[in-house]
XYZ file of C-alpha atoms in Angstrom:
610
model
C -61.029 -54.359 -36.918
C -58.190 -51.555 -37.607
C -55.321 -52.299 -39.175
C -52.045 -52.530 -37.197
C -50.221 -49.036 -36.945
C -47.541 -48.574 -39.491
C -45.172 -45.768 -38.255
C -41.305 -44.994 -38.254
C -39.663 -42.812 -35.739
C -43.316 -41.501 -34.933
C -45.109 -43.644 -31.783
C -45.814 -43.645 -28.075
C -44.263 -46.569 -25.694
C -45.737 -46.864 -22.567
C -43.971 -49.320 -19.888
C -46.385 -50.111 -17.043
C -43.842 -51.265 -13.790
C -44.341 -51.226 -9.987
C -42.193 -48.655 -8.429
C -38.904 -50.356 -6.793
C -38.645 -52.763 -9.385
C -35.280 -51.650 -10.839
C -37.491 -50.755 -13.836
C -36.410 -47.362 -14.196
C -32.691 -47.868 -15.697
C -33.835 -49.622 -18.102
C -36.754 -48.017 -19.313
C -34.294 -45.191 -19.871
C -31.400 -47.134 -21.444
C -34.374 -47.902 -24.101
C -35.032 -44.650 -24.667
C -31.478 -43.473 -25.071
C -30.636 -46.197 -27.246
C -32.926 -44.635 -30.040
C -31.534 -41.030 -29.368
C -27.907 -42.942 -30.318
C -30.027 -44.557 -33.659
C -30.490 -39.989 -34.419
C -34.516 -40.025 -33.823
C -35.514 -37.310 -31.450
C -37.244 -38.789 -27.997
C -39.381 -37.314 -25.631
C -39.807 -39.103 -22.532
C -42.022 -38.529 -19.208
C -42.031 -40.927 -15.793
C -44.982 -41.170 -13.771
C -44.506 -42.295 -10.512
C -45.779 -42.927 -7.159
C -44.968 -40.955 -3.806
C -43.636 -44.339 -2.102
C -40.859 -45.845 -1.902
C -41.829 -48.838 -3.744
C -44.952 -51.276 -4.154
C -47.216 -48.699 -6.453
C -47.634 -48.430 -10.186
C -45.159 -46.512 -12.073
C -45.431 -45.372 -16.064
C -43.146 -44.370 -18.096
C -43.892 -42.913 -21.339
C -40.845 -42.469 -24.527
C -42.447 -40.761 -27.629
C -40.347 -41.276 -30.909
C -40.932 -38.003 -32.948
C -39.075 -37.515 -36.131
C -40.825 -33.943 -36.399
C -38.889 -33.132 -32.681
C -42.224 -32.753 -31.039
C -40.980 -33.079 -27.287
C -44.798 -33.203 -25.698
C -46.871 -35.268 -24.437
C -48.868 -36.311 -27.682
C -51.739 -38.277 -25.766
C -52.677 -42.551 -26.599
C -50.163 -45.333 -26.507
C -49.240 -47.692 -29.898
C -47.373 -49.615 -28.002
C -47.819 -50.551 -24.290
C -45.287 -52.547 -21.856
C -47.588 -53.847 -19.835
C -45.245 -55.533 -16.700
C -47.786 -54.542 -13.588
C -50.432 -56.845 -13.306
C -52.459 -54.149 -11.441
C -53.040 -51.995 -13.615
C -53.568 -54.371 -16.047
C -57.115 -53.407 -17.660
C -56.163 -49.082 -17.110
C -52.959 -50.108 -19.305
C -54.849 -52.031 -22.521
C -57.529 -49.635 -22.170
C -55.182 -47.106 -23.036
C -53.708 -48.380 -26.597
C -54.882 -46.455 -29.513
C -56.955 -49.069 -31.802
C -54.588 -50.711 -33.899
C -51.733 -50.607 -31.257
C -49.546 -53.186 -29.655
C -49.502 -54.857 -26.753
C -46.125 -56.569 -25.134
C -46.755 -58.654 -21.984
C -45.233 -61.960 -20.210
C -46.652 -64.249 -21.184
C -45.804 -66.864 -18.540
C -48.859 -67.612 -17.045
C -51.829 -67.754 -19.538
C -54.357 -65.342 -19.939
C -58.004 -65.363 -20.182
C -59.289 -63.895 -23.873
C -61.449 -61.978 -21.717
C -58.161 -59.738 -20.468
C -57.658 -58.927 -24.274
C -59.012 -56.798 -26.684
C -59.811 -57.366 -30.539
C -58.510 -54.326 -32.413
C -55.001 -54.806 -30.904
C -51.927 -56.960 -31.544
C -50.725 -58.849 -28.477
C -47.235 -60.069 -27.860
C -46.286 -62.723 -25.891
C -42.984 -63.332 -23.947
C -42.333 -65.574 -21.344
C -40.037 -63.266 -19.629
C -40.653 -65.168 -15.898
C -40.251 -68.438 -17.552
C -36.492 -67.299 -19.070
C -35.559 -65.356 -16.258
C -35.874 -68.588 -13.865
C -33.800 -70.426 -16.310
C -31.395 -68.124 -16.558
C -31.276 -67.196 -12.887
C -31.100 -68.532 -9.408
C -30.652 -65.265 -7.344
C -34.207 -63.879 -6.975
C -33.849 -59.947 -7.270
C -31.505 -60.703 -10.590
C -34.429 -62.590 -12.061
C -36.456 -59.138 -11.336
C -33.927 -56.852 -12.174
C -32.540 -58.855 -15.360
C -35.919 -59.227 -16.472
C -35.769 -55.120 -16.737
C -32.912 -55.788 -19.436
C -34.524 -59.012 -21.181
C -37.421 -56.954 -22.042
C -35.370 -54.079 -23.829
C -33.526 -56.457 -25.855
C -37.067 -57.865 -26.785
C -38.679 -54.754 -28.097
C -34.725 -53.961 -29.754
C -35.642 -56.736 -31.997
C -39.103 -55.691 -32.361
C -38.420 -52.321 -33.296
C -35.171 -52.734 -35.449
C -33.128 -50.869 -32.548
C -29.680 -51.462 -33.133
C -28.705 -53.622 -30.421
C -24.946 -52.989 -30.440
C -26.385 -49.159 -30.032
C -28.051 -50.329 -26.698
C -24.813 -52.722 -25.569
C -22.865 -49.436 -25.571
C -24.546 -48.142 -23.153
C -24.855 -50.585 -20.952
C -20.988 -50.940 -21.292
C -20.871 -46.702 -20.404
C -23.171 -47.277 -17.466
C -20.764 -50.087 -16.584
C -17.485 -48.633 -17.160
C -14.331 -50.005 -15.074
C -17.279 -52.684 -13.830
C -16.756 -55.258 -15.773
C -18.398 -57.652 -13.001
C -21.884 -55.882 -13.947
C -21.161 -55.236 -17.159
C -21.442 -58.893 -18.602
C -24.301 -59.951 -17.283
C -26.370 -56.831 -18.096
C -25.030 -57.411 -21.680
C -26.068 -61.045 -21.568
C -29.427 -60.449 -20.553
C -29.603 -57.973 -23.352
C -28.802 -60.690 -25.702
C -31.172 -62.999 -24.389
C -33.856 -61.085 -24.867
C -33.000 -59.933 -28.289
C -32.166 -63.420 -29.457
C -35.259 -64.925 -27.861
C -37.822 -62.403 -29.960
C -35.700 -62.733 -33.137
C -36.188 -66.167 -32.929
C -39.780 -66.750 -31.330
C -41.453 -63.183 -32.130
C -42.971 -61.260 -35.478
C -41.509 -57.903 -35.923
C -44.310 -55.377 -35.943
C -45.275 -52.179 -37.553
C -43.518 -50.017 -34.933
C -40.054 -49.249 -36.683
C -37.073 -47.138 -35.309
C -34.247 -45.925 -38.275
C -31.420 -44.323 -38.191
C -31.597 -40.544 -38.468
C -30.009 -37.376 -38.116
C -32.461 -35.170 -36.062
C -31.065 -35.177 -33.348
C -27.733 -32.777 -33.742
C -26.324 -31.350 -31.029
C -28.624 -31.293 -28.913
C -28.302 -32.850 -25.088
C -30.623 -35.005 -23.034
C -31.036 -33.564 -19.506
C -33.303 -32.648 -16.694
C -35.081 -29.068 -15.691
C -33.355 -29.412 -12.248
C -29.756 -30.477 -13.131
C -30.410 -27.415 -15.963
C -31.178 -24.990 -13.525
C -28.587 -25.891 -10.374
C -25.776 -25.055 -13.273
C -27.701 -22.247 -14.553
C -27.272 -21.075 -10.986
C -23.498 -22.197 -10.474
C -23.285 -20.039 -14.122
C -25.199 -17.098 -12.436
C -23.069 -16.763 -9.400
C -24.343 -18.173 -6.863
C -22.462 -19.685 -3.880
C -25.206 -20.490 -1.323
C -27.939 -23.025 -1.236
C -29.883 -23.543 1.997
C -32.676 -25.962 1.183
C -35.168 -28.416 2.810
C -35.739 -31.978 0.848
C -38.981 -32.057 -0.656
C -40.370 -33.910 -4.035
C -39.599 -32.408 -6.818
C -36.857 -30.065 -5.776
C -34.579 -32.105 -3.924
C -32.273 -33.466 -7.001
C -31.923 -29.474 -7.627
C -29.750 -29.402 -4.275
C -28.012 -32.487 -5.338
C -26.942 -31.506 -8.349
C -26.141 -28.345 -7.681
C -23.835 -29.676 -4.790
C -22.003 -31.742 -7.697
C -21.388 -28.758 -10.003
C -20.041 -26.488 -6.813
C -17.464 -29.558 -6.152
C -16.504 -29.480 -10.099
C -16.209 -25.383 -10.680
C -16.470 -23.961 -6.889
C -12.938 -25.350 -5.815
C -10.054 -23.004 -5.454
C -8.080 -24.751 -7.821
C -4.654 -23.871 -5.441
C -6.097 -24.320 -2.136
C -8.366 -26.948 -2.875
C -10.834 -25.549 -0.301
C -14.853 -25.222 -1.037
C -16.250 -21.584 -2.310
C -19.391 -22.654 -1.584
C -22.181 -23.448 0.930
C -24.300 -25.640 0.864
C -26.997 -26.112 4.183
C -29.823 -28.277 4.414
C -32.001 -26.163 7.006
C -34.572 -27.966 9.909
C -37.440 -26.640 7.533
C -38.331 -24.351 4.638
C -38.613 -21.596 6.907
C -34.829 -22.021 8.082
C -33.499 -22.391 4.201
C -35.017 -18.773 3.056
C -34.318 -17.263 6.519
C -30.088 -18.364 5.461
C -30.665 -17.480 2.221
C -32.081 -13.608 3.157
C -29.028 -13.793 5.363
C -26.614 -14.817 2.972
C -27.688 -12.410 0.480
C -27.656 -9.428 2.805
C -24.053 -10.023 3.427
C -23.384 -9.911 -0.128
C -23.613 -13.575 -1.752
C -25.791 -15.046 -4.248
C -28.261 -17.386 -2.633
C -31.076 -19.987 -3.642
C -33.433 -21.839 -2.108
C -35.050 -24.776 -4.198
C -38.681 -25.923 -3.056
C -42.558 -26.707 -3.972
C -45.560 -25.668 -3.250
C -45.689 -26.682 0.524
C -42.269 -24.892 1.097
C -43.733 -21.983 -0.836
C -46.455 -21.492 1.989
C -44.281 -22.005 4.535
C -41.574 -19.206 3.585
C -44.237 -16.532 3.277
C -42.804 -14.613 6.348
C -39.505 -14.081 5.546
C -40.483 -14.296 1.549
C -42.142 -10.478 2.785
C -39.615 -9.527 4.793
C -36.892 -9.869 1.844
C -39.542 -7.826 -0.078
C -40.099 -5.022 2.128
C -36.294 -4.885 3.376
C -35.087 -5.278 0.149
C -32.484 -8.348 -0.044
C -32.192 -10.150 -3.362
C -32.955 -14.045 -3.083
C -33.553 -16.562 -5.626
C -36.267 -19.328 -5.363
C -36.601 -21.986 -7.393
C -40.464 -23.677 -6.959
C -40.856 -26.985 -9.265
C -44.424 -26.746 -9.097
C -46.670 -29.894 -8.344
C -49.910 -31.264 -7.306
C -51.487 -29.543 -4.400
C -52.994 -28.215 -2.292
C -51.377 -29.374 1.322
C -49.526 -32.478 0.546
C -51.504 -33.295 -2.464
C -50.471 -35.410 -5.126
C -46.539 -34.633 -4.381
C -45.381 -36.714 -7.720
C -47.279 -35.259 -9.933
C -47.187 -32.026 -11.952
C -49.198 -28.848 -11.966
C -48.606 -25.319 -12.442
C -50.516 -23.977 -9.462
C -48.328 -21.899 -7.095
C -48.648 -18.905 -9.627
C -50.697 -16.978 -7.522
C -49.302 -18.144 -4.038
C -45.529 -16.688 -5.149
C -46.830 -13.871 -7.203
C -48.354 -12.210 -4.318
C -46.133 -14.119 -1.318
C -46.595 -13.225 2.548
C -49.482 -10.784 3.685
C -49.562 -7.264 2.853
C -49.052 -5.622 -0.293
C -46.568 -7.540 -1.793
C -45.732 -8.516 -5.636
C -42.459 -10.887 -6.837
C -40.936 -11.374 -9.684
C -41.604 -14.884 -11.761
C -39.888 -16.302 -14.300
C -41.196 -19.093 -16.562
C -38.900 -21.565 -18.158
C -40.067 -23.814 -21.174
C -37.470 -26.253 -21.370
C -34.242 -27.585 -19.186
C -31.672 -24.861 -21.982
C -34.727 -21.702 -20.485
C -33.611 -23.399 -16.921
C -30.588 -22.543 -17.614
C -30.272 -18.874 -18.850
C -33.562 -18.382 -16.314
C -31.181 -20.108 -13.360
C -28.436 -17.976 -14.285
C -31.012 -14.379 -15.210
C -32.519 -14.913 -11.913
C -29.497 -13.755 -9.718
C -29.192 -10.477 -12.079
C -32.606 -9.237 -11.628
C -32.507 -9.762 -7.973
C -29.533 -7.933 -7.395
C -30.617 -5.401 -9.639
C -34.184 -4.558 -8.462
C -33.358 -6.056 -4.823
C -36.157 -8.546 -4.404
C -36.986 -12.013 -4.565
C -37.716 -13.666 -7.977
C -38.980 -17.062 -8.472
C -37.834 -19.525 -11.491
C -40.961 -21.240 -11.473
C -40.558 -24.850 -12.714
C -43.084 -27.538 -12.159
C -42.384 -31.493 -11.855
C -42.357 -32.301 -15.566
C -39.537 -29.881 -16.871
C -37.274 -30.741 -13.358
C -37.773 -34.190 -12.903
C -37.533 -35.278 -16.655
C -35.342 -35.600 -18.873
C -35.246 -33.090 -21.951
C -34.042 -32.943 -25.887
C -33.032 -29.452 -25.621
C -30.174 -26.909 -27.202
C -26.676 -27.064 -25.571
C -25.966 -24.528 -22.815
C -23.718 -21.295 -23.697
C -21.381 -20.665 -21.188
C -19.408 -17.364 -21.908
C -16.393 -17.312 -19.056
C -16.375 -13.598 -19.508
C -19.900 -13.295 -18.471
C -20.162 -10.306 -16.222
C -22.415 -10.451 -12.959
C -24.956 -7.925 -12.494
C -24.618 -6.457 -9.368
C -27.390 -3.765 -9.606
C -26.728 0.033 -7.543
C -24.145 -1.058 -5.050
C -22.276 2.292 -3.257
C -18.822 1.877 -2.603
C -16.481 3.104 -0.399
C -14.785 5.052 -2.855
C -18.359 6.617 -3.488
C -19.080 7.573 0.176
C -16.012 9.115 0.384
C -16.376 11.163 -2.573
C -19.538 12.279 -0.805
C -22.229 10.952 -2.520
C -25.676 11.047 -0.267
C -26.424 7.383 0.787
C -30.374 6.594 1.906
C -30.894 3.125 1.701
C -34.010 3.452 0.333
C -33.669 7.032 -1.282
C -34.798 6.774 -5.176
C -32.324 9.312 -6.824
C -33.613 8.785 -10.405
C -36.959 7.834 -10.827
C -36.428 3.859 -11.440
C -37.572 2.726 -7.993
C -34.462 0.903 -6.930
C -32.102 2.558 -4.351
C -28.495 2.174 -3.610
C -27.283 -0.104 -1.076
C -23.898 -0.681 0.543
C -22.672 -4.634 1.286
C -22.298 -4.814 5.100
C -18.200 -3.283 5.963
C -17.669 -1.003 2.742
C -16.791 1.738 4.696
C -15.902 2.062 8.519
C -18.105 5.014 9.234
C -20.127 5.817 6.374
C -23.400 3.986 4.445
C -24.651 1.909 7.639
C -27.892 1.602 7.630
C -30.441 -0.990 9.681
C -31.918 -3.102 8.197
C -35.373 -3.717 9.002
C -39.142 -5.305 8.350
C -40.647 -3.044 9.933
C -41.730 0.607 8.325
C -38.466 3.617 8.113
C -38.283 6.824 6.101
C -35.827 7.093 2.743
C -32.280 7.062 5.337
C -33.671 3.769 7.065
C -34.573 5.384 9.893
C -37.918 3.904 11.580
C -41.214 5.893 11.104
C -44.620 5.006 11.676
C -45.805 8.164 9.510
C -47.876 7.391 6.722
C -46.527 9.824 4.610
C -43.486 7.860 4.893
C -44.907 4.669 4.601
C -46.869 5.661 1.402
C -44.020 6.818 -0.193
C -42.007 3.506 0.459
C -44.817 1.682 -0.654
C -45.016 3.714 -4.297
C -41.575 3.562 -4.844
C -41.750 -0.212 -4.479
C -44.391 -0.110 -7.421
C -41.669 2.018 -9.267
C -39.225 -0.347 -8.820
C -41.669 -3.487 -10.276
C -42.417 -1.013 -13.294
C -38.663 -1.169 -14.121
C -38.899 -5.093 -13.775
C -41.365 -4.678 -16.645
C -38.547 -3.796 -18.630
C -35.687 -6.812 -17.591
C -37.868 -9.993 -17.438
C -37.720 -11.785 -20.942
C -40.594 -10.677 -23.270
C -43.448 -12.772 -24.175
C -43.122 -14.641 -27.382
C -45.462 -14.231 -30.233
C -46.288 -16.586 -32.717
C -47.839 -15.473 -35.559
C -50.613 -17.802 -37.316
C -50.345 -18.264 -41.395
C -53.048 -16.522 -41.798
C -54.906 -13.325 -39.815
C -57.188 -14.121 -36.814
C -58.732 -12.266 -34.358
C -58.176 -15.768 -31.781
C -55.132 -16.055 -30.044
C -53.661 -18.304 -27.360
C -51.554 -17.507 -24.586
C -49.647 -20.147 -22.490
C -46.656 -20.717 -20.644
C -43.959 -23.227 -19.011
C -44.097 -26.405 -19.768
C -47.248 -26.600 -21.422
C -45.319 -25.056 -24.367
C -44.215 -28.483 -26.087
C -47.247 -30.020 -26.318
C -48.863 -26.560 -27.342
C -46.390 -25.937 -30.146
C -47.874 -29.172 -31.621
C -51.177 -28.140 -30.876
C -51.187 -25.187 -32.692
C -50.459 -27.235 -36.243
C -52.946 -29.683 -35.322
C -55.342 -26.611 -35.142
C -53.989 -25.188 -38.598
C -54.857 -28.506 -40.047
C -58.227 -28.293 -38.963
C -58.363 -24.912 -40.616
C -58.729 -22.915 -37.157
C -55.869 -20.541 -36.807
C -54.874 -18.624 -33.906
C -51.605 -15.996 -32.871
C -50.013 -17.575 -29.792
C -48.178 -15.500 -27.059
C -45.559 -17.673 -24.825
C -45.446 -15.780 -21.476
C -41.745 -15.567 -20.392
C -42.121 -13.611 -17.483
C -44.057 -11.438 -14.676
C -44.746 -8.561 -14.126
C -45.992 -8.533 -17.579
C -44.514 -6.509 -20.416
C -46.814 -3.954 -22.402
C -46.363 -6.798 -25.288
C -48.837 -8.857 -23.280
C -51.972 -6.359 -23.197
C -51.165 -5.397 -26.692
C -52.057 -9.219 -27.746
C -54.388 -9.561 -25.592
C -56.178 -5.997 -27.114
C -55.572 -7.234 -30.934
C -57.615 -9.965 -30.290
C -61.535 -10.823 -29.849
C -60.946 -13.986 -27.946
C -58.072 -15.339 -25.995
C -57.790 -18.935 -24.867
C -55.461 -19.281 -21.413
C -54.336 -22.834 -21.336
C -52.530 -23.823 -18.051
C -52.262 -26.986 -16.129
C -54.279 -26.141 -12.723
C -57.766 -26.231 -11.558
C -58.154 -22.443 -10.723
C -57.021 -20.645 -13.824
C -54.137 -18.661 -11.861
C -52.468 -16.982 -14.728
C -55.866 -16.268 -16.110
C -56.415 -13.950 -12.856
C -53.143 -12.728 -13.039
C -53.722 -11.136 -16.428
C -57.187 -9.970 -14.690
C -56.010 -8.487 -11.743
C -52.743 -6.736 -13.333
C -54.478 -5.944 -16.522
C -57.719 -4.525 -16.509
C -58.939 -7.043 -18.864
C -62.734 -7.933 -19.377
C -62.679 -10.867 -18.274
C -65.113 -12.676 -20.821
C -62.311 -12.301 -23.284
C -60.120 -14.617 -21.503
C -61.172 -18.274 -22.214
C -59.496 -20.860 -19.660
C -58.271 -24.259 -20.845
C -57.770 -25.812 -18.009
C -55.723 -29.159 -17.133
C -55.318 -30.508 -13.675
C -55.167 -34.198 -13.097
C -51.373 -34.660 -12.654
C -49.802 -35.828 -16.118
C -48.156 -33.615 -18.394
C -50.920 -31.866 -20.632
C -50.903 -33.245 -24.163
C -51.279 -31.994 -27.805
C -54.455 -34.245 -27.899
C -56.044 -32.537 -25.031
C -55.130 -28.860 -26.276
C -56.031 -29.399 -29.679
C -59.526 -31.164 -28.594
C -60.362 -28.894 -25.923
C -59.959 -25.688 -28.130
C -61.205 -27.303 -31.459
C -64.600 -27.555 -29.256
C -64.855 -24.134 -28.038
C -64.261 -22.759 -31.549
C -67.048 -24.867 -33.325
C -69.114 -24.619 -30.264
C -72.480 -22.656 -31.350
C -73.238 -21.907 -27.681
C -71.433 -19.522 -25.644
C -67.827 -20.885 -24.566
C -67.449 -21.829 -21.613
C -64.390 -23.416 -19.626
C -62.726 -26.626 -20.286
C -61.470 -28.597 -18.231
C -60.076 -32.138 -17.329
């Protein structure tokens, strides 16, 4: 039998709950009680599509190394769903803990040897305690936290002060969250062992804030400008709208007038929100659209129409499950493909890739630059694990002198110092033409806008002379893009190697990780974060210094595998998927294992996959 794991500020809790069970606060107070103790936390919630009734996990890794990824295993599960009861002790690394209530006895059978199991009656004290039935479930939330405080040497007074921030000016539900608290606490102190699961006081956490990819990006967009939203609910994008909505009432109030400078629509459908958004744009504004996948497939229309006409418009996809309605609370990154080539015809979009909630951010705010400047839609492609949880990440920099990119807009002072105007004339080379915001001048720089095929002065043409030369300078203009989207990152290894890595998104925590747990194992490789698409000449350059290069993404079809294919002219035997699909975050263990494999493999390598 293992020994029990030993381990300080460096172990995986797991609390197993059923969805509407008022777990959820208080899974989270627990984790942001340890962030107040200094120890870095990196937390992930895995939950049902329903309202309520189905399993719900939720994961909060204590790292004193920062690692903010999924690491993979469980030393210590919270296991309060009696339905997933055998998935949950399955899942404890030998040597691990077990916390359960204990109320009703338990067969040995439900057990496993090379654990520890702990017991707490938490039904049996809750029905003491309480009458009411929902406060003996919800209070039972609370009793549990100040359990494992106990267990774990959290500082209780640590967690009290949240409860009494949560609480503040509510002194009615402030007491008897704090009492539960106690209970619990006082009840394992008394009754329970401590184990070898230890939290301690630290300073590695620094200035750092805890926040979402969605609340990240809605300010990154308030930062960048932008004073339309039109938006359809759908999981995971919908607390984008929300909390964008709650920024625009902070910073987009005339401070005299006290009147909105914002708008803010929920359209009858996807197709509606991009359709105000192209709109909104074309007069001028800075407009988003937040969505998914499903919304994605919907917009494709107008997405082409914004292309070929040329209005700027910002979509932000948090990617999940698919395809149709899929597994909509869970997290993939598989609409690369679907917005890199959106609506039929010849079409190609910008993408950017955000790691973290602070790349949300700067990404939320850099996306309404480039599409005023090249004129075009760009996506800020998210997925369900950077929006929907929350993030350790570096503070935001918000510079109030921050100047807006506007891109080649003609004024009126320019038309009537006669410069030529053709909306889509190219008058140096870069691709991107002027264009004049609708009323600059009374009878100069019109133009019609259209989605249908026109000559350099707007004027519609079905000659394919015409049409070819439209369609070329559009490649011009994504050439220039090459140049604006953030670079790839490179990584160097310690040592040379002729393997490299290339990866992107979210999967960039858990790879970061990865890549030491490689280095122990002696097997070294260069790693190249993608940042952006089109690609910069950065990417083929690691991709040519290299014999092998594994592609690690989190879908089934290896999209940004074929988008290095199809935009690079790259054999395609050199480009090694790593592939990981089945809805949870990926993790360092599955990263490390998966390319360990294909390294020491003796046969050809071949794809892995989940």
């Amino acid at each position: 039998m293992p020994q029990p794991i030993t381990s300080t500020n460096d172990f995986v809790v797991k609390f197993a709950n059923v969805n509407g069970s008022g777990s959820a606060s208080a899974n989270l107070l627990f984790a942001r009680s340890i962030l107040r103790m200094g120890a870095p936390v990196a937390t992930r919630n895995i939950f049902p599509s329903n309202i309520q009734g189905l399993p719900t996990w939720y994961e909060v890794r204590v790292s004193a190394a920062g690692h903010l990824g999924r690491r993979g295993g469980v030393d210590l599960m919270v296991a309060m769903n009696p339905q997933t009861w055998a998935q949950d002790v399955t899942s404890i690394d030998p040597g691990g803990y077990l916390f359960y209530d204990s109320t009703k006895p338990m067969p040995p059978s439900k057990f496993r040897d090379d654990i520890t199991v702990i017991g707490m009656p938490l039904t049996e004290i809750c029905n003491q305690a309480y009458s009411d039935p929902r406060q003996r479930q919800l209070f039972k939330n609370i009793i549990y936290v100040g359990a494992l405080a106990s267990l774990l040497g959290i500082d209780v007074a640590a967690v009290e002060q949240l409860i009494g921030e949560q609480y503040k000016g509510k002194e009615k539900l402030f007491a008897p969250n704090r009492d539960a608290l106690h209970l619990g606490h006082d009840y394992a102190a008394k009754h329970l062992k401590p184990i070898g699961l230890r939290v301690a006081r630290a300073e590695a956490v620094g200035d750092r804030i805890f926040i979402d990819g969605n609340s990240a990006s809605a300010l990154g967009a308030v930062y960048g400008g932008a004073t339309v939203a039109a938006w359809y609910p759908i999981t995971p994008s919908t607390s984008m709208a929300e909390a964008f909505q709650r920024y625009c009432r902070r910073f987009r109030v005339d401070p005299v007038t006290q009147k909105n400078r914002y708008a803010i629509i929920q359209g009858e459908d996807e197709l509606a929100s991009i359709g105000i958004v192209i709109g909104a744009a074309w007069n001028g504004a800075r407009a988003f659209t937040c969505t998914s996948g499903p919304g994605i497939s919907l917009m494709q229309e107008f997405l082409g129409l914004a292309y070929f006409a040329e209005i700027p418009a910002v979509v932000f996809d948090v990617q999940r499950a698919g395809p149709s309605t899929g597994m909509p609370t869970r997290t993939q990154q598989a609409d690369i493909l679907a917005a890199a080539y959106a609506s039929h015809g010849d079409t190609k979009h910008l993408l950017l890739f955000p790691e973290d909630p602070h790349e949300c951010f700067e990404f939320g705010a850099l996306a309404f630059d480039l599409a005023d400047r090249l004129q075009t839609p760009v996506f800020v492609m998210l997925d369900l694990d950077i929006g929907m949880n929350e993030w350790l990440t570096r503070p935001f920099h918000w510079d109030d002198k921050r100047q807006l990119d506007r891109g080649k807009v003609m004024t009126a002072a320019d038309l009537d110092a006669g410069k030529e105007f053709g909306r889509y004339l190219d008058v140096d080379g870069d691709g991107i033409p002027y264009r004049t915001y609708p009323g600059t001048h009374p009878n100069k720089g019109a133009f019609f806008t259209r989605g249908t095929s026109r000559d350099r002065y707007a004027k519609y043409t079905e000659d394919g002379a015409a049409y070819v030369d439209n369609m070329q300078r559009l490649l011009r203009k994504f050439e220039t893009a090459k140049k604006l989207v953030p670079a790839a990152v490179c990584t160097p290894a310690k040592q040379p190697t002729k393997v490299g890595v290339i990866y992107f998104g979210s999967t960039s925590a858990a790879m970061h990780e990865a890549l030491a747990a490689l280095e122990d194992q002696a097997l070294h490789l260069d790693a190249l974060r993608v940042r952006g698409f089109p690609f910069g000449p950065e990417v083929s350059e690691f991709i040519a210094a290299h014999e092998q290069v594994f592609v690690v993404e989190q879908n089934r079809d290896a999209q940004l595998r074929t988008l290095l294919l199809v935009e690079g002219g790259i054999d395609p035997a050199k480009l090694v998927p790593v592939l990981h699909y089945d809805g949870t975050p990926i993790t360092e263990r599955f990263i490390t294992g998966a390319i360990s494999a294909l390294l020491r493999a003796a046969k050809p390598l071949r794809e892995v996959a989940s």
